[in-house]
Amino acid sequence: MVLPEARTPLLHDPNGSGVIGRQGSESIDDYDGRAEVIYVPEGFEVREGLKLTKDYKVGKELGGGHQGAVYELLDGKGKDSGQVLKALKAKKAAPITGADIGLKREWLIGQQLNSLSKDGKDLPGFMFTGAAVVSGAGDGNTGMLEGLIIEKLNGWDIEKRICRHDFQDAAYLMDMIKQVLTSLDRAFTKLGFTHADMRISNVMEHHLDAEPMYPKGFTSRKQRKAVGVLTEPKVNNFNLPGQKPGQQVHFKIIDYGHAKLSNHKVHRKLPKIPVFEQFYQKVFANKGDVWRLLNSLSDVVDGRTWPENQEPQVKALNGLIREVTGIKPHAFWKPLEANGDSGKGKRAGVALNRPNKKKYRKGLPWQRHNGFGHRIRKFVVNTRAFMFPKKPHMTPAEALSILAKLEAASKPESEESYV
């Protein structure tokens, strides 16, 4: 429910611009490092049309849940600013849910991660964190954290992408794993960063060259301009219906509410994690970021059918999952189809010329992705992996080293062997 406009009164604004906030800064670490803050009036309620500053105007709501929502942010000219506002919703329940604490931790840790950026704008592997929005500060009051300004990511979360029934791109997964592990390694080495909730649902695509994706039926330019919210890449490097191969997609880690920074200067600033979330952390206390990332990935790749030409990458990826978690994902193969390119190269049409019934087996229903009984299989293997993890404390650097060896070992035979 949107509260009356009187709940968000305008600050003194002699120019009549309608701006409700003022810019300032607050300490973010134990050595008085500072970051930008936007102070808004007490009783602030976010809604479309509010001018936070002369550079930020709240646009339409893009999504959200019970505890918070994400809003588009427009610049001073009314155009997309490339950033969004992540705002609290259920504020009265915050003392119970701890949503405000998680948001503050995310802001403070995000500001430290920003230090990994070379140009102060792009942050490889992580979502860039901007100003905090604080209400009711002044006269001895510290105020209440209302939201964060964060980088706008153009794309889907990885879990949503992989769970599509037509997803069959091992190169996409390999790019994602390498980028995420490299980013985690860099952040761990320089900041002692541990995400502590590292699942594939906390990794987002980010396409620098993206265009709006519209509902069916909206074909005219005017209609598209009115309703376009979600974004899809113009070009990318993975195979989906109607898309062409092209530029590399970037992957960004999100949600730092559970994260930790060991031996770092922000210790005394970070609020303690709420009690019920402490229990969640204790459940996975002995499982590192690499283990949790690959464990969540095994859930969505186990039992899938892949084009045969992706066998080396799939075997390397599944080998890494097995090496870290102990889970051995099933993989099934479909032979190369005869097409117009079958005469190009010595390896063309190998699967058709040299059929292997065992290799192209269909498998049992519970071995196949989303087959009958597959959920029971996932429960059993995940329970076993949780209770008897193989290498739960593997570091990102170690995982990258193992992946490189697995890739080298799974390279296809030389072309000469097919002569």
Coordinates of C-alpha atoms in Angstrom, one line a residue:
M1 CA 0.0 0.0 0.0
V2 CA 1.3 3.5 -0.9
L3 CA 1.1 5.9 2.0
P4 CA -0.3 9.5 1.4
E5 CA 2.2 11.9 -0.2
A6 CA 2.3 13.9 3.0
R7 CA 4.4 11.1 4.6
T8 CA 7.3 12.2 2.3
P9 CA 7.4 16.0 2.7
L10 CA 9.7 18.0 0.5
L11 CA 12.8 19.5 2.0
H12 CA 13.3 23.2 1.7
D13 CA 13.7 23.7 -2.0
P14 CA 13.9 27.4 -3.0
N15 CA 14.2 26.4 -6.7
G16 CA 11.0 24.5 -6.8
S17 CA 12.6 21.4 -8.4
G18 CA 10.7 18.9 -6.3
V19 CA 13.9 17.3 -4.9
I20 CA 13.2 15.6 -1.6
G21 CA 16.8 14.4 -0.7
R22 CA 20.1 15.9 0.0
Q23 CA 23.5 14.3 -0.7
G24 CA 26.1 13.7 2.0
S25 CA 28.5 10.9 3.2
E26 CA 28.9 8.5 6.0
S27 CA 31.8 6.4 7.4
I28 CA 31.9 2.9 6.0
D29 CA 34.9 1.4 7.8
D30 CA 37.0 1.6 11.0
Y31 CA 39.4 4.2 9.5
D32 CA 36.7 6.7 8.5
G33 CA 36.6 5.8 4.8
R34 CA 33.4 7.4 3.5
A35 CA 30.7 6.7 0.9
E36 CA 27.8 8.7 -0.6
V37 CA 24.5 8.8 1.2
I38 CA 21.2 10.4 0.2
Y39 CA 19.3 11.8 3.1
V40 CA 15.5 11.8 2.8
P41 CA 12.7 13.0 5.2
E42 CA 11.4 10.9 8.0
G43 CA 8.4 8.8 6.9
F44 CA 9.8 8.3 3.5
E45 CA 7.9 5.9 1.2
V46 CA 9.3 5.1 -2.2
R47 CA 7.0 5.6 -5.2
E48 CA 7.3 6.4 -8.9
G49 CA 8.0 10.0 -9.6
L50 CA 9.9 11.0 -6.5
K51 CA 13.0 13.0 -7.1
L52 CA 15.7 11.7 -4.7
T53 CA 18.3 14.2 -6.0
K54 CA 18.6 16.3 -9.2
D55 CA 20.3 13.3 -10.8
Y56 CA 18.0 10.5 -9.6
K57 CA 14.2 10.2 -10.2
V58 CA 12.4 7.1 -9.1
G59 CA 10.9 5.2 -12.1
K60 CA 8.5 2.3 -12.3
E61 CA 8.8 -0.8 -10.1
L62 CA 10.8 -3.6 -11.9
G63 CA 10.2 -6.4 -9.4
G64 CA 10.4 -7.4 -5.8
G65 CA 9.0 -9.5 -2.9
H66 CA 7.5 -9.2 0.5
Q67 CA 10.5 -7.5 2.1
G68 CA 11.7 -5.2 -0.7
A69 CA 11.3 -3.9 -4.3
V70 CA 13.5 -2.8 -7.1
Y71 CA 12.7 0.5 -8.9
E72 CA 14.1 2.0 -12.1
L73 CA 16.2 5.1 -11.6
L74 CA 16.1 7.9 -14.2
D75 CA 18.7 10.6 -14.6
G76 CA 18.2 14.3 -14.6
K77 CA 17.0 14.2 -18.2
G78 CA 14.5 11.4 -17.6
K79 CA 16.6 8.7 -19.2
D80 CA 17.7 5.4 -17.9
S81 CA 20.6 6.0 -15.4
G82 CA 22.0 2.5 -15.6
Q83 CA 21.2 2.1 -11.9
V84 CA 18.2 0.9 -9.8
L85 CA 16.9 1.6 -6.3
K86 CA 16.6 -1.5 -4.0
A87 CA 14.2 -0.3 -1.3
L88 CA 12.7 -1.8 1.8
K89 CA 9.0 -2.5 1.9
A90 CA 7.8 -4.2 5.1
K91 CA 9.6 -1.8 7.4
K92 CA 7.6 -2.7 10.5
A93 CA 8.6 -6.3 10.2
A94 CA 12.3 -5.4 9.7
P95 CA 13.2 -6.0 13.4
I96 CA 11.9 -9.5 13.0
T97 CA 13.0 -10.4 9.5
G98 CA 16.4 -8.5 9.8
A99 CA 15.9 -7.2 6.2
D100 CA 17.3 -3.8 7.2
I101 CA 20.4 -5.4 8.7
G102 CA 21.0 -7.5 5.6
L103 CA 20.6 -4.3 3.5
K104 CA 23.2 -2.4 5.6
R105 CA 25.6 -5.3 5.4
E106 CA 25.2 -5.4 1.7
W107 CA 25.9 -1.7 1.4
L108 CA 29.0 -1.8 3.6
I109 CA 30.5 -4.9 2.0
G110 CA 29.5 -3.6 -1.5
Q111 CA 31.5 -0.4 -0.8
Q112 CA 34.6 -2.4 0.0
L113 CA 34.1 -4.5 -3.1
N114 CA 33.9 -1.3 -5.1
S115 CA 37.6 -0.8 -4.3
L116 CA 38.4 -3.7 -6.7
S117 CA 37.2 -1.5 -9.6
K118 CA 39.9 0.2 -11.6
D119 CA 37.8 3.0 -13.0
G120 CA 35.3 3.5 -10.2
K121 CA 32.4 2.5 -12.5
D122 CA 32.7 -1.1 -13.8
L123 CA 33.3 -3.8 -11.2
P124 CA 34.2 -7.2 -12.9
G125 CA 32.4 -10.1 -11.4
F126 CA 30.4 -8.1 -8.8
M127 CA 27.4 -5.7 -8.8
F128 CA 28.6 -2.1 -8.3
T129 CA 27.1 -0.5 -5.1
G130 CA 26.2 3.2 -5.0
A131 CA 24.7 5.5 -2.5
A132 CA 22.6 4.5 0.5
V133 CA 19.2 6.2 1.1
V134 CA 18.7 7.1 4.7
S135 CA 15.6 8.7 6.3
G136 CA 15.2 10.7 9.5
A137 CA 18.9 11.4 10.1
G138 CA 19.9 14.5 12.1
D139 CA 19.6 16.0 15.6
G140 CA 21.4 13.0 17.0
N141 CA 19.5 10.4 15.1
T142 CA 21.4 8.0 12.9
G143 CA 18.3 7.5 10.8
M144 CA 16.9 4.4 9.0
L145 CA 18.4 2.8 6.0
E146 CA 15.6 2.8 3.3
G147 CA 17.4 1.4 0.3
L148 CA 20.5 1.2 -1.9
I149 CA 21.4 2.5 -5.3
I150 CA 23.0 -0.4 -7.2
E151 CA 24.1 -1.2 -10.7
K152 CA 21.3 -2.2 -13.2
L153 CA 22.1 -5.7 -14.6
N154 CA 20.7 -6.5 -18.0
G155 CA 19.9 -10.2 -18.1
W156 CA 18.5 -13.1 -16.1
D157 CA 19.7 -14.9 -13.1
I158 CA 21.7 -18.0 -14.0
E159 CA 19.2 -20.5 -12.5
K160 CA 16.4 -19.1 -14.5
R161 CA 18.4 -19.3 -17.7
I162 CA 19.7 -22.9 -17.2
C163 CA 16.3 -24.2 -16.2
R164 CA 14.9 -23.4 -19.6
H165 CA 13.9 -26.6 -21.3
D166 CA 15.9 -25.6 -24.5
F167 CA 19.1 -24.8 -22.7
Q168 CA 22.0 -26.8 -24.1
D169 CA 25.1 -24.5 -24.0
A170 CA 28.1 -25.9 -22.0
A171 CA 30.2 -22.9 -23.3
Y172 CA 27.9 -20.6 -21.4
L173 CA 28.3 -22.6 -18.2
M174 CA 32.1 -22.8 -18.6
D175 CA 32.3 -19.0 -19.1
M176 CA 30.1 -18.4 -16.0
I177 CA 32.1 -20.8 -13.8
K178 CA 35.5 -19.3 -14.8
Q179 CA 34.3 -15.7 -14.4
V180 CA 32.7 -16.3 -11.0
L181 CA 35.6 -18.3 -9.6
T182 CA 38.1 -15.7 -10.9
S183 CA 36.1 -12.9 -9.2
L184 CA 35.8 -14.8 -5.9
D185 CA 39.5 -15.5 -5.9
R186 CA 40.3 -11.8 -6.5
A187 CA 37.9 -10.7 -3.7
F188 CA 39.2 -13.3 -1.3
T189 CA 42.8 -12.5 -2.0
K190 CA 42.5 -8.7 -1.5
L191 CA 39.6 -8.4 1.0
G192 CA 39.2 -11.8 2.6
F193 CA 35.7 -11.9 1.0
T194 CA 33.5 -14.9 1.5
H195 CA 30.0 -14.8 0.0
A196 CA 28.5 -17.4 2.4
D197 CA 25.4 -17.9 0.2
M198 CA 27.1 -18.7 -3.1
R199 CA 24.4 -20.3 -5.3
I200 CA 23.8 -20.0 -9.0
S201 CA 20.6 -18.0 -8.2
N202 CA 23.0 -15.3 -6.8
V203 CA 24.7 -14.9 -10.1
M204 CA 23.3 -12.6 -12.8
E205 CA 24.0 -12.1 -16.5
H206 CA 25.0 -8.7 -17.6
H207 CA 24.9 -7.8 -21.2
L208 CA 26.5 -4.5 -22.2
D209 CA 24.6 -4.5 -25.5
A210 CA 21.0 -5.2 -24.6
E211 CA 17.6 -4.3 -25.9
P212 CA 14.1 -4.5 -24.3
M213 CA 12.1 -7.7 -24.3
Y214 CA 8.4 -7.2 -24.8
P215 CA 5.2 -9.2 -24.2
K216 CA 3.7 -10.9 -27.2
G217 CA 1.4 -8.7 -29.2
F218 CA 3.3 -5.5 -28.7
T219 CA 4.8 -4.8 -32.1
S220 CA 4.6 -1.1 -32.8
R221 CA 7.4 1.1 -31.6
K222 CA 5.0 3.2 -29.5
Q223 CA 3.6 0.2 -27.8
R224 CA 7.0 -1.2 -27.1
K225 CA 8.3 2.0 -25.7
A226 CA 5.3 2.1 -23.3
V227 CA 5.7 -1.4 -21.8
G228 CA 9.3 -2.6 -22.2
V229 CA 10.9 -3.4 -18.8
L230 CA 12.9 -6.6 -19.1
T231 CA 16.0 -6.8 -21.2
E232 CA 17.5 -9.4 -23.4
P233 CA 20.9 -9.2 -25.3
K234 CA 21.0 -8.3 -28.9
V235 CA 23.9 -10.8 -29.3
N236 CA 25.6 -13.2 -27.0
N237 CA 27.8 -16.2 -27.0
F238 CA 25.3 -18.9 -26.2
N239 CA 22.7 -20.7 -28.2
L240 CA 19.0 -19.9 -27.7
P241 CA 16.2 -19.9 -30.2
G242 CA 16.4 -16.8 -32.4
Q243 CA 19.7 -15.6 -31.0
K244 CA 23.0 -15.2 -32.8
P245 CA 26.5 -15.8 -31.4
G246 CA 28.4 -12.7 -30.6
Q247 CA 29.9 -10.8 -27.7
Q248 CA 30.7 -12.3 -24.4
V249 CA 28.2 -12.1 -21.6
H250 CA 29.5 -10.8 -18.2
F251 CA 28.5 -12.5 -15.0
K252 CA 27.9 -10.6 -11.7
I253 CA 27.7 -11.9 -8.2
I254 CA 24.8 -10.3 -6.2
D255 CA 23.4 -10.3 -2.6
Y256 CA 26.1 -9.7 0.0
G257 CA 23.8 -9.8 3.0
H258 CA 25.5 -13.0 4.3
A259 CA 29.0 -12.2 3.2
K260 CA 32.0 -11.8 5.4
L261 CA 35.3 -9.9 5.2
S262 CA 38.0 -11.6 7.2
N263 CA 40.9 -9.5 8.6
H264 CA 39.5 -6.3 7.1
K265 CA 39.0 -2.8 8.3
V266 CA 35.2 -2.9 8.3
H267 CA 34.7 -5.3 11.2
R268 CA 33.3 -2.8 13.8
K269 CA 30.9 -1.3 11.2
L270 CA 29.1 -4.5 10.1
P271 CA 26.0 -5.3 12.1
K272 CA 25.5 -8.8 13.4
I273 CA 23.4 -11.2 11.2
P274 CA 19.9 -11.8 12.6
V275 CA 19.5 -14.9 14.8
F276 CA 17.3 -16.9 12.4
E277 CA 19.9 -16.2 9.6
Q278 CA 22.7 -17.2 11.9
F279 CA 21.1 -20.7 12.1
Y280 CA 21.0 -20.8 8.3
Q281 CA 24.7 -19.9 8.2
K282 CA 25.5 -22.6 10.8
V283 CA 23.9 -25.3 8.6
F284 CA 26.4 -24.5 5.8
A285 CA 29.3 -23.3 8.1
N286 CA 31.6 -26.1 6.8
K287 CA 30.8 -25.5 3.2
G288 CA 32.8 -23.0 1.2
D289 CA 31.7 -20.8 -1.7
V290 CA 33.1 -23.1 -4.3
W291 CA 31.3 -26.2 -2.9
R292 CA 28.0 -24.3 -2.6
L293 CA 28.2 -22.9 -6.2
L294 CA 29.0 -26.3 -7.7
N295 CA 26.4 -28.1 -5.6
S296 CA 23.7 -25.8 -6.8
L297 CA 24.9 -26.2 -10.4
S298 CA 24.8 -30.0 -10.2
D299 CA 21.0 -29.7 -9.4
V300 CA 20.3 -28.2 -12.8
V301 CA 22.8 -30.0 -15.1
D302 CA 22.3 -33.5 -13.7
G303 CA 20.6 -35.8 -16.3
R304 CA 20.6 -33.3 -19.2
T305 CA 21.1 -34.2 -22.8
W306 CA 23.8 -32.3 -24.6
P307 CA 24.9 -32.1 -28.2
E308 CA 27.8 -34.4 -28.8
N309 CA 30.2 -31.6 -29.9
Q310 CA 30.0 -30.2 -26.3
E311 CA 31.2 -33.4 -24.7
P312 CA 34.7 -32.1 -23.7
Q313 CA 33.3 -29.0 -21.9
V314 CA 30.5 -31.0 -20.2
K315 CA 32.9 -33.7 -19.0
A316 CA 35.3 -31.0 -17.6
L317 CA 32.4 -29.2 -15.8
N318 CA 31.0 -32.4 -14.4
G319 CA 34.5 -33.5 -13.4
L320 CA 34.9 -30.4 -11.3
I321 CA 31.5 -30.9 -9.7
R322 CA 32.5 -34.4 -8.7
E323 CA 36.0 -33.4 -7.5
V324 CA 34.5 -30.8 -5.1
T325 CA 31.1 -32.1 -4.0
G326 CA 31.4 -35.9 -4.6
I327 CA 28.3 -35.8 -6.9
K328 CA 28.7 -37.5 -10.3
P329 CA 26.2 -35.8 -12.6
H330 CA 24.7 -37.9 -15.3
A331 CA 25.1 -36.6 -18.9
F332 CA 23.4 -37.9 -22.0
W333 CA 24.4 -37.2 -25.6
K334 CA 22.6 -36.7 -28.9
P335 CA 24.4 -37.4 -32.1
L336 CA 25.3 -34.7 -34.6
E337 CA 22.7 -34.2 -37.2
A338 CA 23.4 -34.3 -40.9
N339 CA 23.2 -30.8 -42.2
G340 CA 24.7 -28.5 -44.9
D341 CA 28.0 -28.3 -43.0
S342 CA 28.5 -32.1 -42.9
G343 CA 31.1 -32.0 -45.6
K344 CA 33.3 -29.4 -43.9
G345 CA 36.2 -30.6 -42.0
K346 CA 37.4 -34.1 -41.2
R347 CA 35.3 -34.3 -38.0
A348 CA 32.0 -33.4 -39.5
G349 CA 29.3 -36.1 -39.1
V350 CA 31.4 -38.3 -36.8
A351 CA 28.4 -39.2 -34.6
L352 CA 26.5 -40.4 -37.6
N353 CA 29.3 -42.3 -39.2
R354 CA 30.4 -44.0 -36.0
P355 CA 27.3 -44.7 -34.0
N356 CA 27.7 -45.9 -30.4
K357 CA 24.5 -47.3 -28.9
K358 CA 25.9 -47.2 -25.4
K359 CA 27.0 -43.6 -25.7
Y360 CA 23.6 -42.5 -26.9
R361 CA 21.5 -44.5 -24.4
K362 CA 18.4 -42.8 -23.0
G363 CA 19.0 -43.8 -19.4
L364 CA 16.5 -44.6 -16.7
P365 CA 13.7 -42.1 -16.0
W366 CA 15.1 -41.0 -12.6
Q367 CA 18.6 -40.4 -14.2
R368 CA 17.2 -37.9 -16.7
H369 CA 16.7 -34.2 -15.9
N370 CA 13.1 -33.7 -14.8
G371 CA 12.3 -37.4 -15.5
F372 CA 10.1 -39.5 -13.3
G373 CA 11.8 -39.9 -9.9
H374 CA 14.6 -37.5 -10.7
R375 CA 13.7 -35.3 -7.7
I376 CA 14.2 -38.3 -5.4
R377 CA 17.6 -38.9 -7.0
K378 CA 18.6 -35.3 -6.4
F379 CA 17.5 -35.5 -2.8
V380 CA 19.5 -38.6 -2.2
V381 CA 22.7 -37.4 -3.9
N382 CA 22.5 -34.0 -2.3
T383 CA 22.0 -35.5 1.2
R384 CA 25.0 -37.7 0.7
A385 CA 27.1 -34.9 -0.6
F386 CA 26.1 -32.7 2.4
M387 CA 26.8 -35.3 5.0
F388 CA 30.0 -36.5 3.3
P389 CA 31.4 -33.6 1.3
K390 CA 34.5 -34.4 -0.7
K391 CA 36.3 -31.0 -0.7
P392 CA 34.1 -28.5 1.0
H393 CA 36.8 -25.9 1.7
M394 CA 38.3 -25.8 -1.8
T395 CA 39.4 -22.3 -2.7
P396 CA 38.5 -20.6 -6.0
A397 CA 42.1 -20.6 -7.1
E398 CA 42.3 -24.4 -6.5
A399 CA 39.1 -24.9 -8.4
L400 CA 40.4 -22.9 -11.4
S401 CA 43.6 -25.0 -11.4
I402 CA 41.7 -28.3 -11.4
L403 CA 39.3 -27.0 -14.1
A404 CA 42.2 -26.2 -16.4
K405 CA 43.6 -29.7 -15.9
L406 CA 40.2 -31.3 -16.6
E407 CA 39.8 -29.2 -19.7
A408 CA 43.2 -30.3 -21.0
A409 CA 42.4 -34.0 -20.2
S410 CA 39.0 -33.9 -21.9
K411 CA 40.1 -32.3 -25.2
P412 CA 38.8 -34.3 -28.2
E413 CA 41.1 -36.6 -30.2
S414 CA 43.2 -35.1 -32.9
E415 CA 41.6 -34.8 -36.4
E416 CA 44.2 -37.4 -37.6
S417 CA 42.5 -40.1 -35.6
Y418 CA 39.4 -39.8 -37.7
V419 CA 41.1 -40.1 -41.1

